[in-house]
Amino acid sequence: MVTPQAMAAVLKHLEERGPVVRTAHPRHRKMLETRLTEAGRETLRLADEQAVRIERRLAEEFAPEERDALPARCVTAIARD
């Protein structure tokens, strides 16, 4: 589980690097709204394209019946954690 402090540190780092901007919430003084910047949206778009390419390459390595079984096996593996 990610703690609020850890998430705040991640968001601060992203803000410093430019993909997100945080601004005070208009009604809730202690809340910061976080939004992607144009650079952040472009980074997300590129990451999504890369993920799709990798997923397709991985899928090519499995026989159809193996691909069909993979989601359930992933759920089983994650459940062991």
Short mmCIF file of C-alpha atoms in Angstrom, two decimals:
data_model
loop_
_atom_site.label_atom_id
_atom_site.label_comp_id
_atom_site.label_asym_id
_atom_site.label_seq_id
_atom_site.Cartn_x
_atom_site.Cartn_y
_atom_site.Cartn_z
CA MET A 1 0.00 0.00 0.00
CA VAL A 2 1.29 3.45 -0.91
CA THR A 3 1.26 5.89 1.97
CA PRO A 4 0.01 9.46 1.53
CA GLN A 5 3.53 10.69 2.30
CA ALA A 6 5.03 8.51 -0.43
CA MET A 7 2.42 9.68 -2.95
CA ALA A 8 3.09 13.32 -2.01
CA ALA A 9 6.81 12.76 -2.59
CA VAL A 10 6.16 11.20 -6.00
CA LEU A 11 3.86 14.06 -7.03
CA LYS A 12 6.37 16.66 -5.84
CA HIS A 13 9.09 14.99 -7.90
CA LEU A 14 6.84 14.88 -10.98
CA GLU A 15 5.94 18.53 -10.51
CA GLU A 16 9.64 19.46 -10.30
CA ARG A 17 10.35 17.54 -13.51
CA GLY A 18 7.41 19.09 -15.38
CA PRO A 19 4.83 16.42 -16.26
CA VAL A 20 2.35 17.58 -13.63
CA VAL A 21 1.27 20.86 -12.11
CA ARG A 22 -0.28 21.16 -8.67
CA THR A 23 -2.44 24.09 -7.63
CA ALA A 24 -4.39 24.94 -4.52
CA HIS A 25 -7.97 23.72 -4.58
CA PRO A 26 -10.36 26.70 -4.74
CA ARG A 27 -12.43 25.57 -1.73
CA HIS A 28 -10.25 23.13 0.22
CA ARG A 29 -7.16 24.93 1.46
CA LYS A 30 -5.20 21.80 2.36
CA MET A 31 -5.89 20.05 -0.94
CA LEU A 32 -3.74 20.35 -4.05
CA GLU A 33 -5.26 19.55 -7.42
CA THR A 34 -2.88 17.70 -9.69
CA ARG A 35 -3.11 17.89 -13.47
CA LEU A 36 -0.99 16.66 -16.34
CA THR A 37 0.82 19.33 -18.29
CA GLU A 38 1.10 19.16 -22.07
CA ALA A 39 4.52 17.55 -21.54
CA GLY A 40 2.92 15.05 -19.17
CA ARG A 41 0.21 14.18 -21.70
CA GLU A 42 2.85 13.63 -24.37
CA THR A 43 4.91 11.44 -22.04
CA LEU A 44 1.81 9.40 -21.22
CA ARG A 45 0.97 9.02 -24.92
CA LEU A 46 4.49 7.81 -25.72
CA ALA A 47 4.52 5.42 -22.76
CA ASP A 48 1.17 4.00 -23.85
CA GLU A 49 2.46 3.41 -27.39
CA GLN A 50 5.56 1.68 -26.01
CA ALA A 51 3.45 -0.51 -23.69
CA VAL A 52 1.24 -1.60 -26.60
CA ARG A 53 4.31 -2.54 -28.67
CA ILE A 54 5.74 -4.58 -25.79
CA GLU A 55 2.41 -6.29 -25.10
CA ARG A 56 2.10 -7.29 -28.76
CA ARG A 57 5.66 -8.68 -28.83
CA LEU A 58 4.98 -10.66 -25.66
CA ALA A 59 1.70 -12.00 -27.03
CA GLU A 60 3.50 -13.27 -30.13
CA GLU A 61 5.62 -15.52 -27.89
CA PHE A 62 2.60 -17.46 -26.62
CA ALA A 63 0.40 -19.99 -28.34
CA PRO A 64 -3.30 -18.98 -28.47
CA GLU A 65 -4.25 -21.30 -25.60
CA GLU A 66 -1.39 -19.92 -23.49
CA ARG A 67 -2.55 -16.34 -24.17
CA ASP A 68 -6.08 -17.28 -23.09
CA ALA A 69 -4.80 -18.75 -19.81
CA LEU A 70 -2.41 -15.91 -19.01
CA PRO A 71 -4.84 -13.45 -17.31
CA ALA A 72 -6.05 -16.08 -14.84
CA ARG A 73 -2.49 -17.19 -14.09
CA CYS A 74 -1.48 -13.57 -13.47
CA VAL A 75 -4.38 -13.11 -11.04
CA THR A 76 -3.34 -16.30 -9.23
CA ALA A 77 0.27 -15.14 -8.98
CA ILE A 78 -0.73 -11.69 -7.69
CA ALA A 79 -3.11 -13.22 -5.15
CA ARG A 80 -0.19 -15.08 -3.55
CA ASP A 81 1.42 -11.79 -2.55
#
